[in-house]
Tab-separated table of N, CA and C in Angstrom:
chain	number	residue	atom	x	y	z
A	58	MET	N	31.695	-11.159	-0.183
A	58	MET	CA	30.739	-10.066	0.006
A	58	MET	C	31.178	-8.864	-0.830
A	59	SER	N	30.208	-8.070	-1.178
A	59	SER	CA	30.481	-6.880	-1.984
A	59	SER	C	30.742	-5.667	-1.091
A	60	GLU	N	31.136	-4.591	-1.716
A	60	GLU	CA	31.343	-3.340	-0.979
A	60	GLU	C	30.047	-2.898	-0.287
A	61	LYS	N	28.919	-3.056	-0.978
A	61	LYS	CA	27.630	-2.625	-0.407
A	61	LYS	C	27.207	-3.523	0.754
A	62	THR	N	27.411	-4.818	0.630
A	62	THR	CA	27.045	-5.701	1.744
A	62	THR	C	27.943	-5.446	2.946
A	63	ASP	N	29.220	-5.208	2.691
A	63	ASP	CA	30.141	-4.868	3.786
A	63	ASP	C	29.695	-3.589	4.494
A	64	LEU	N	29.330	-2.599	3.700
A	64	LEU	CA	28.896	-1.320	4.257
A	64	LEU	C	27.608	-1.480	5.059
A	65	ALA	N	26.655	-2.227	4.518
A	65	ALA	CA	25.388	-2.454	5.222
A	65	ALA	C	25.623	-3.182	6.541
A	66	GLU	N	26.496	-4.173	6.509
A	66	GLU	CA	26.826	-4.912	7.729
A	66	GLU	C	27.470	-3.984	8.759
A	67	GLN	N	28.335	-3.105	8.291
A	67	GLN	CA	28.985	-2.129	9.178
A	67	GLN	C	27.949	-1.220	9.842
A	68	TYR	N	27.044	-0.674	9.042
A	68	TYR	CA	25.995	0.181	9.609
A	68	TYR	C	25.198	-0.584	10.665
A	69	HIS	N	24.794	-1.795	10.332
A	69	HIS	CA	23.983	-2.583	11.264
A	69	HIS	C	24.761	-2.902	12.535
A	70	ASN	N	26.009	-3.293	12.394
A	70	ASN	CA	26.836	-3.614	13.561
A	70	ASN	C	27.123	-2.392	14.431
A	71	ASN	N	27.022	-1.208	13.844
A	71	ASN	CA	27.251	0.030	14.600
A	71	ASN	C	25.978	0.596	15.215
A	72	GLY	N	24.899	-0.171	15.180
A	72	GLY	CA	23.690	0.224	15.889
A	72	GLY	C	22.586	0.836	15.051
A	73	TYR	N	22.739	0.831	13.743
A	73	TYR	CA	21.675	1.353	12.889
A	73	TYR	C	20.696	0.237	12.562
A	74	GLY	N	19.455	0.619	12.324
A	74	GLY	CA	18.408	-0.339	12.009
A	74	GLY	C	18.548	-0.905	10.607
A	75	CYS	N	17.696	-1.874	10.325
A	75	CYS	CA	17.780	-2.588	9.050
A	75	CYS	C	17.539	-1.678	7.847
A	76	GLY	N	16.505	-0.861	7.899
A	76	GLY	CA	16.237	0.065	6.799
A	76	GLY	C	17.342	1.080	6.631
A	77	GLN	N	17.866	1.546	7.746
A	77	GLN	CA	18.969	2.509	7.709
A	77	GLN	C	20.206	1.890	7.064
A	78	ALA	N	20.517	0.665	7.446
A	78	ALA	CA	21.710	-0.002	6.925
A	78	ALA	C	21.646	-0.154	5.412
A	79	VAL	N	20.474	-0.496	4.904
A	79	VAL	CA	20.334	-0.689	3.459
A	79	VAL	C	20.366	0.650	2.729
A	80	LEU	N	19.512	1.581	3.119
A	80	LEU	CA	19.445	2.859	2.406
A	80	LEU	C	20.773	3.611	2.462
A	81	ALA	N	21.375	3.695	3.623
A	81	ALA	CA	22.618	4.456	3.766
A	81	ALA	C	23.755	3.865	2.930
A	82	SER	N	23.718	2.567	2.705
A	82	SER	CA	24.768	1.920	1.914
A	82	SER	C	24.763	2.355	0.453
A	83	PHE	N	23.616	2.809	-0.022
A	83	PHE	CA	23.483	3.223	-1.423
A	83	PHE	C	23.299	4.728	-1.579
A	84	ALA	N	23.118	5.439	-0.494
A	84	ALA	CA	22.719	6.854	-0.539
A	84	ALA	C	23.631	7.715	-1.395
A	85	SER	N	24.916	7.607	-1.197
A	85	SER	CA	25.840	8.494	-1.920
A	85	SER	C	25.805	8.252	-3.427
A	86	ASP	N	25.410	7.056	-3.848
A	86	ASP	CA	25.305	6.758	-5.282
A	86	ASP	C	24.243	7.618	-5.962
A	87	TYR	N	23.299	8.117	-5.168
A	87	TYR	CA	22.166	8.866	-5.719
A	87	TYR	C	22.096	10.291	-5.184
A	88	GLY	N	23.216	10.783	-4.658
A	88	GLY	CA	23.286	12.169	-4.208
A	88	GLY	C	22.588	12.447	-2.894
A	89	LEU	N	22.305	11.406	-2.131
A	89	LEU	CA	21.655	11.558	-0.830
A	89	LEU	C	22.733	11.500	0.247
A	90	SER	N	22.746	12.474	1.144
A	90	SER	CA	23.760	12.463	2.201
A	90	SER	C	23.507	11.315	3.176
A	91	GLU	N	24.569	10.883	3.808
A	91	GLU	CA	24.455	9.822	4.809
A	91	GLU	C	23.488	10.239	5.917
A	92	ASP	N	23.635	11.456	6.430
A	92	ASP	CA	22.766	11.926	7.516
A	92	ASP	C	21.299	11.888	7.119
A	93	LEU	N	20.991	12.384	5.930
A	93	LEU	CA	19.598	12.408	5.486
A	93	LEU	C	19.070	10.994	5.266
A	94	ALA	N	19.884	10.124	4.697
A	94	ALA	CA	19.476	8.728	4.501
A	94	ALA	C	19.164	8.064	5.838
A	95	LEU	N	20.020	8.294	6.822
A	95	LEU	CA	19.806	7.690	8.143
A	95	LEU	C	18.557	8.252	8.814
A	96	LYS	N	18.336	9.547	8.679
A	96	LYS	CA	17.142	10.156	9.278
A	96	LYS	C	15.870	9.656	8.606
A	97	ILE	N	15.846	9.686	7.273
A	97	ILE	CA	14.660	9.273	6.519
A	97	ILE	C	14.248	7.854	6.877
A	98	SER	N	15.212	6.980	7.028
A	98	SER	CA	14.925	5.556	7.190
A	98	SER	C	14.791	5.097	8.637
A	99	THR	N	14.947	5.987	9.589
A	99	THR	CA	14.878	5.595	11.001
A	99	THR	C	13.564	4.900	11.353
A	100	GLY	N	12.463	5.417	10.901
A	100	GLY	CA	11.155	4.884	11.288
A	100	GLY	C	10.767	3.575	10.639
A	101	PHE	N	11.570	3.094	9.688
A	101	PHE	CA	11.199	1.883	8.967
A	101	PHE	C	11.671	0.605	9.642
A	102	GLY	N	12.494	0.714	10.665
A	102	GLY	CA	13.016	-0.466	11.341
A	102	GLY	C	11.951	-1.232	12.106
A	103	SER	N	12.241	-2.498	12.337
A	103	SER	CA	11.335	-3.399	13.058
A	103	SER	C	9.962	-3.445	12.400
A	104	GLY	N	9.977	-3.452	11.079
A	104	GLY	CA	8.724	-3.568	10.343
A	104	GLY	C	7.842	-2.350	10.481
A	105	MET	N	8.412	-1.173	10.348
A	105	MET	CA	7.715	0.117	10.424
A	105	MET	C	7.394	0.478	11.872
A	106	GLY	N	8.344	1.055	12.531
A	106	GLY	CA	8.120	1.545	13.888
A	106	GLY	C	7.677	0.482	14.877
A	107	ARG	N	8.292	-0.690	14.780
A	107	ARG	CA	7.995	-1.835	15.651
A	107	ARG	C	6.597	-2.410	15.450
A	108	MET	N	5.987	-2.164	14.303
A	108	MET	CA	4.668	-2.750	14.030
A	108	MET	C	4.786	-4.138	13.408
A	109	CYS	N	6.019	-4.569	13.126
A	109	CYS	CA	6.288	-5.897	12.562
A	109	CYS	C	5.622	-6.117	11.210
A	110	GLU	N	5.512	-5.064	10.433
A	110	GLU	CA	4.942	-5.166	9.088
A	110	GLU	C	6.069	-5.493	8.103
A	111	VAL	N	6.117	-4.870	6.942
A	111	VAL	CA	7.141	-5.192	5.944
A	111	VAL	C	8.534	-4.958	6.534
A	112	CYS	N	9.405	-5.914	6.318
A	112	CYS	CA	10.783	-5.887	6.816
A	112	CYS	C	11.459	-4.560	6.487
A	113	GLY	N	12.101	-3.975	7.470
A	113	GLY	CA	12.793	-2.706	7.283
A	113	GLY	C	13.896	-2.772	6.243
A	114	ALA	N	14.585	-3.907	6.157
A	114	ALA	CA	15.627	-4.049	5.135
A	114	ALA	C	15.016	-3.936	3.743
A	115	LEU	N	13.836	-4.515	3.574
A	115	LEU	CA	13.144	-4.406	2.289
A	115	LEU	C	12.686	-2.986	2.016
A	116	THR	N	12.146	-2.312	3.012
A	116	THR	CA	11.706	-0.934	2.774
A	116	THR	C	12.898	-0.041	2.444
A	117	GLY	N	14.036	-0.317	3.058
A	117	GLY	CA	15.250	0.404	2.684
A	117	GLY	C	15.599	0.148	1.226
A	118	ALA	N	15.466	-1.106	0.798
A	118	ALA	CA	15.729	-1.458	-0.602
A	118	ALA	C	14.736	-0.772	-1.536
A	119	PHE	N	13.473	-0.711	-1.125
A	119	PHE	CA	12.457	-0.047	-1.954
A	119	PHE	C	12.790	1.432	-2.129
A	120	MET	N	13.296	2.053	-1.066
A	120	MET	CA	13.679	3.468	-1.165
A	120	MET	C	14.847	3.655	-2.132
A	121	VAL	N	15.780	2.717	-2.133
A	121	VAL	CA	16.906	2.803	-3.065
A	121	VAL	C	16.396	2.678	-4.505
A	122	ILE	N	15.480	1.759	-4.741
A	122	ILE	CA	14.890	1.627	-6.076
A	122	ILE	C	14.222	2.938	-6.482
A	123	GLY	N	13.514	3.553	-5.549
A	123	GLY	CA	12.890	4.843	-5.828
A	123	GLY	C	13.905	5.922	-6.148
A	124	LEU	N	15.037	5.901	-5.454
A	124	LEU	CA	16.086	6.882	-5.740
A	124	LEU	C	16.598	6.746	-7.172
A	125	LYS	N	16.689	5.517	-7.642
A	125	LYS	CA	17.211	5.313	-9.001
A	125	LYS	C	16.144	5.505	-10.077
A	126	TYR	N	14.946	4.966	-9.851
A	126	TYR	CA	13.951	4.916	-10.924
A	126	TYR	C	12.724	5.793	-10.691
A	127	GLY	N	12.580	6.345	-9.505
A	127	GLY	CA	11.353	7.039	-9.134
A	127	GLY	C	10.984	8.227	-10.008
A	128	LYS	N	9.704	8.534	-9.981
A	128	LYS	CA	9.147	9.626	-10.782
A	128	LYS	C	9.429	10.964	-10.121
A	129	VAL	N	9.915	11.907	-10.905
A	129	VAL	CA	10.187	13.261	-10.433
A	129	VAL	C	9.272	14.250	-11.146
A	130	LYS	N	9.048	14.014	-12.414
A	130	LYS	CA	8.191	14.897	-13.212
A	130	LYS	C	6.937	14.139	-13.607
A	131	THR	N	5.849	14.856	-13.749
A	131	THR	CA	4.598	14.216	-14.130
A	131	THR	C	3.858	15.066	-15.146
A	132	ASP	N	3.093	14.383	-15.958
A	132	ASP	CA	2.225	15.080	-16.906
A	132	ASP	C	0.815	15.202	-16.331
A	133	GLY	N	0.703	14.913	-15.057
A	133	GLY	CA	-0.588	14.965	-14.385
A	133	GLY	C	-1.197	13.598	-14.152
A	134	SER	N	-0.642	12.573	-14.790
A	134	SER	CA	-1.162	11.224	-14.584
A	134	SER	C	-0.437	10.578	-13.408
A	135	LYS	N	-1.124	9.652	-12.783
A	135	LYS	CA	-0.536	8.975	-11.631
A	135	LYS	C	0.577	8.021	-12.059
A	136	TYR	N	0.413	7.435	-13.212
A	136	TYR	CA	1.362	6.430	-13.666
A	136	TYR	C	2.173	6.948	-14.841
A	137	GLY	N	3.215	6.280	-15.122
A	137	GLY	CA	4.109	6.619	-16.221
A	137	GLY	C	5.236	5.614	-16.209
A	138	SER	N	6.167	5.750	-17.112
A	138	SER	CA	7.211	4.734	-17.233
A	138	SER	C	8.072	4.625	-15.971
A	139	ASN	N	8.397	5.739	-15.337
A	139	ASN	CA	9.212	5.663	-14.115
A	139	ASN	C	8.457	4.974	-12.986
A	140	THR	N	7.183	5.304	-12.850
A	140	THR	CA	6.364	4.662	-11.816
A	140	THR	C	6.257	3.169	-12.087
A	141	GLU	N	5.972	2.805	-13.327
A	141	GLU	CA	5.821	1.389	-13.676
A	141	GLU	C	7.121	0.623	-13.446
A	142	THR	N	8.233	1.205	-13.823
A	142	THR	CA	9.533	0.560	-13.599
A	142	THR	C	9.787	0.379	-12.107
A	143	THR	N	9.526	1.419	-11.341
A	143	THR	CA	9.735	1.353	-9.892
A	143	THR	C	8.855	0.280	-9.274
A	144	TYR	N	7.558	0.290	-9.582
A	144	TYR	CA	6.635	-0.700	-9.023
A	144	TYR	C	7.064	-2.116	-9.393
A	145	HIS	N	7.455	-2.313	-10.642
A	145	HIS	CA	7.865	-3.639	-11.102
A	145	HIS	C	9.100	-4.128	-10.337
A	146	LYS	N	10.091	-3.277	-10.209
A	146	LYS	CA	11.320	-3.671	-9.521
A	146	LYS	C	11.075	-3.930	-8.032
A	147	VAL	N	10.235	-3.105	-7.405
A	147	VAL	CA	9.891	-3.317	-5.995
A	147	VAL	C	9.192	-4.663	-5.828
A	148	ALA	N	8.202	-4.944	-6.678
A	148	ALA	CA	7.447	-6.195	-6.570
A	148	ALA	C	8.340	-7.410	-6.812
A	149	GLU	N	9.196	-7.338	-7.809
A	149	GLU	CA	10.090	-8.459	-8.102
A	149	GLU	C	11.080	-8.705	-6.969
A	150	LEU	N	11.647	-7.639	-6.440
A	150	LEU	CA	12.581	-7.782	-5.331
A	150	LEU	C	11.868	-8.411	-4.132
A	151	ALA	N	10.671	-7.936	-3.831
A	151	ALA	CA	9.904	-8.478	-2.702
A	151	ALA	C	9.571	-9.950	-2.912
A	152	LYS	N	9.181	-10.322	-4.122
A	152	LYS	CA	8.858	-11.726	-4.410
A	152	LYS	C	10.076	-12.617	-4.211
A	153	ASN	N	11.217	-12.173	-4.698
A	153	ASN	CA	12.429	-12.974	-4.543
A	153	ASN	C	12.875	-13.065	-3.090
A	154	PHE	N	12.718	-11.999	-2.344
A	154	PHE	CA	13.016	-12.021	-0.912
A	154	PHE	C	12.088	-13.018	-0.216
A	155	GLU	N	10.808	-12.985	-0.571
A	155	GLU	CA	9.830	-13.896	0.043
A	155	GLU	C	10.140	-15.353	-0.291
A	156	VAL	N	10.545	-15.630	-1.509
A	156	VAL	CA	10.924	-16.994	-1.879
A	156	VAL	C	12.067	-17.480	-0.990
A	157	LYS	N	13.028	-16.624	-0.760
A	157	LYS	CA	14.201	-17.001	0.043
A	157	LYS	C	13.875	-17.136	1.529
A	158	HIS	N	13.019	-16.242	2.050
A	158	HIS	CA	12.796	-16.183	3.499
A	158	HIS	C	11.412	-16.644	3.955
A	159	GLY	N	10.504	-16.899	3.030
A	159	GLY	CA	9.174	-17.368	3.391
A	159	GLY	C	8.188	-16.271	3.714
A	160	SER	N	8.647	-15.046	3.796
A	160	SER	CA	7.777	-13.913	4.123
A	160	SER	C	8.532	-12.618	3.862
A	161	ILE	N	7.775	-11.528	3.758
A	161	ILE	CA	8.393	-10.200	3.713
A	161	ILE	C	8.072	-9.434	4.995
A	162	TYR	N	7.377	-10.097	5.928
A	162	TYR	CA	6.924	-9.432	7.150
A	162	TYR	C	7.851	-9.718	8.327
A	163	CYS	N	8.221	-8.661	8.998
A	163	CYS	CA	9.114	-8.739	10.153
A	163	CYS	C	8.604	-9.756	11.179
A	164	ARG	N	7.302	-9.739	11.457
A	164	ARG	CA	6.745	-10.638	12.484
A	164	ARG	C	7.018	-12.097	12.158
A	165	ASP	N	6.971	-12.444	10.872
A	165	ASP	CA	7.230	-13.825	10.462
A	165	ASP	C	8.725	-14.124	10.440
A	166	LEU	N	9.493	-13.155	10.006
A	166	LEU	CA	10.937	-13.355	9.881
A	166	LEU	C	11.607	-13.500	11.238
A	167	ILE	N	11.196	-12.672	12.190
A	167	ILE	CA	11.848	-12.661	13.504
A	167	ILE	C	11.093	-13.519	14.524
A	168	GLY	N	9.817	-13.788	14.243
A	168	GLY	CA	9.040	-14.681	15.098
A	168	GLY	C	8.624	-14.104	16.435
A	169	HIS	N	8.631	-12.790	16.553
A	169	HIS	CA	8.256	-12.131	17.803
A	169	HIS	C	7.536	-10.824	17.507
A	170	ASP	N	6.781	-10.368	18.491
A	170	ASP	CA	6.090	-9.076	18.403
A	170	ASP	C	7.000	-8.016	19.010
A	171	LEU	N	7.611	-7.224	18.162
A	171	LEU	CA	8.593	-6.245	18.635
A	171	LEU	C	7.964	-5.047	19.321
A	172	SER	N	6.644	-4.920	19.252
A	172	SER	CA	5.981	-3.837	19.985
A	172	SER	C	5.810	-4.191	21.460
A	173	ASN	N	6.034	-5.451	21.786
A	173	ASN	CA	5.923	-5.940	23.156
A	173	ASN	C	7.313	-5.916	23.803
A	174	ASP	N	7.428	-5.196	24.915
A	174	ASP	CA	8.734	-5.026	25.571
A	174	ASP	C	9.399	-6.349	25.932
A	175	GLU	N	8.612	-7.302	26.461
A	175	GLU	CA	9.187	-8.585	26.867
A	175	GLU	C	9.681	-9.373	25.656
A	176	GLU	N	8.875	-9.376	24.601
A	176	GLU	CA	9.287	-10.119	23.411
A	176	GLU	C	10.509	-9.478	22.756
A	177	ARG	N	10.548	-8.155	22.740
A	177	ARG	CA	11.700	-7.455	22.173
A	177	ARG	C	12.954	-7.767	22.988
A	178	ALA	N	12.821	-7.815	24.307
A	178	ALA	CA	13.957	-8.167	25.167
A	178	ALA	C	14.434	-9.590	24.865
A	179	GLU	N	13.496	-10.476	24.574
A	179	GLU	CA	13.852	-11.852	24.226
A	179	GLU	C	14.609	-11.900	22.892
A	180	VAL	N	14.185	-11.086	21.944
A	180	VAL	CA	14.884	-11.001	20.656
A	180	VAL	C	16.321	-10.531	20.875
A	181	VAL	N	16.490	-9.548	21.737
A	181	VAL	CA	17.833	-9.051	22.059
A	181	VAL	C	18.633	-10.156	22.743
A	182	ARG	N	18.017	-10.826	23.716
A	182	ARG	CA	18.697	-11.892	24.460
A	182	ARG	C	19.169	-13.006	23.523
A	183	GLN	N	18.327	-13.354	22.556
A	183	GLN	CA	18.663	-14.429	21.617
A	183	GLN	C	19.592	-13.975	20.486
A	184	GLY	N	19.838	-12.684	20.402
A	184	GLY	CA	20.708	-12.169	19.345
A	184	GLY	C	20.084	-12.188	17.961
A	185	LEU	N	18.745	-12.154	17.914
A	185	LEU	CA	18.055	-12.256	16.626
A	185	LEU	C	18.195	-11.007	15.764
A	186	PHE	N	18.356	-9.840	16.392
A	186	PHE	CA	18.578	-8.640	15.583
A	186	PHE	C	19.872	-8.798	14.788
A	187	LYS	N	20.865	-9.381	15.417
A	187	LYS	CA	22.161	-9.584	14.755
A	187	LYS	C	22.056	-10.696	13.710
A	188	SER	N	21.506	-11.830	14.104
A	188	SER	CA	21.504	-12.980	13.196
A	188	SER	C	20.417	-12.874	12.126
A	189	THR	N	19.173	-12.900	12.531
A	189	THR	CA	18.069	-12.899	11.566
A	189	THR	C	18.036	-11.613	10.749
A	190	CYS	N	18.064	-10.484	11.414
A	190	CYS	CA	18.000	-9.203	10.704
A	190	CYS	C	19.251	-8.982	9.868
A	191	GLY	N	20.384	-9.431	10.377
A	191	GLY	CA	21.622	-9.304	9.618
A	191	GLY	C	21.554	-10.027	8.280
A	192	VAL	N	20.989	-11.230	8.281
A	192	VAL	CA	20.827	-11.995	7.041
A	192	VAL	C	19.854	-11.289	6.104
A	193	CYS	N	18.763	-10.775	6.649
A	193	CYS	CA	17.776	-10.067	5.820
A	193	CYS	C	18.385	-8.820	5.181
A	194	ILE	N	19.199	-8.114	5.926
A	194	ILE	CA	19.881	-6.923	5.394
A	194	ILE	C	20.798	-7.313	4.239
A	195	LEU	N	21.622	-8.317	4.454
A	195	LEU	CA	22.562	-8.732	3.409
A	195	LEU	C	21.827	-9.226	2.173
A	196	ASP	N	20.756	-9.977	2.368
A	196	ASP	CA	19.994	-10.473	1.221
A	196	ASP	C	19.280	-9.347	0.483
A	197	ALA	N	18.766	-8.369	1.206
A	197	ALA	CA	18.125	-7.220	0.554
A	197	ALA	C	19.144	-6.458	-0.288
A	198	VAL	N	20.347	-6.286	0.231
A	198	VAL	CA	21.403	-5.585	-0.516
A	198	VAL	C	21.808	-6.392	-1.750
A	199	LYS	N	21.972	-7.699	-1.590
A	199	LYS	CA	22.343	-8.541	-2.737
A	199	LYS	C	21.275	-8.479	-3.824
A	200	LEU	N	20.016	-8.551	-3.430
A	200	LEU	CA	18.932	-8.445	-4.409
A	200	LEU	C	18.940	-7.082	-5.087
A	201	LEU	N	19.161	-6.047	-4.302
A	201	LEU	CA	19.241	-4.696	-4.874
A	201	LEU	C	20.329	-4.622	-5.931
A	202	GLU	N	21.462	-5.191	-5.633
A	202	GLU	CA	22.570	-5.152	-6.588
A	202	GLU	C	22.190	-5.833	-7.903
A	203	GLU	N	21.315	-6.840	-7.846
A	203	GLU	CA	20.827	-7.501	-9.057
A	203	GLU	C	19.819	-6.632	-9.809
A	204	TYR	N	18.990	-5.906	-9.069
A	204	TYR	CA	17.861	-5.193	-9.666
A	204	TYR	C	18.172	-3.770	-10.097
A	205	LEU	N	19.291	-3.227	-9.685
A	205	LEU	CA	19.587	-1.832	-10.045
A	205	LEU	C	20.236	-1.714	-11.419
């Protein structure tokens, strides 16, 4: 494992969500404080606030791509080289994640509706946050390391 995967695993094992674990592992590389990275990414866990949409580990990875390649200045147009680079890297990372896991959606990856208290309790009981989400976090970090 790499330094970044170790760090992401540490964050996750210490109670941080999937998006938090990924973003915080790269934050200092881009001048983002740990506290701000953790705050920004809090709502992305469990597929965006328990809506089971795009995997939080992936959204954390997308934010890291934005930190490196994102557009800061504009000539007034919506698109430009930074935007195109960012979109391309996000799409490629997502495609490769989907090839490996069969989906980019939390609901498919974890197999439960996390907005439902009983189903979420079952996920906790089965240890799926640790096992399934842990693998998704590590894979998102590994893909990021390839794409950055």
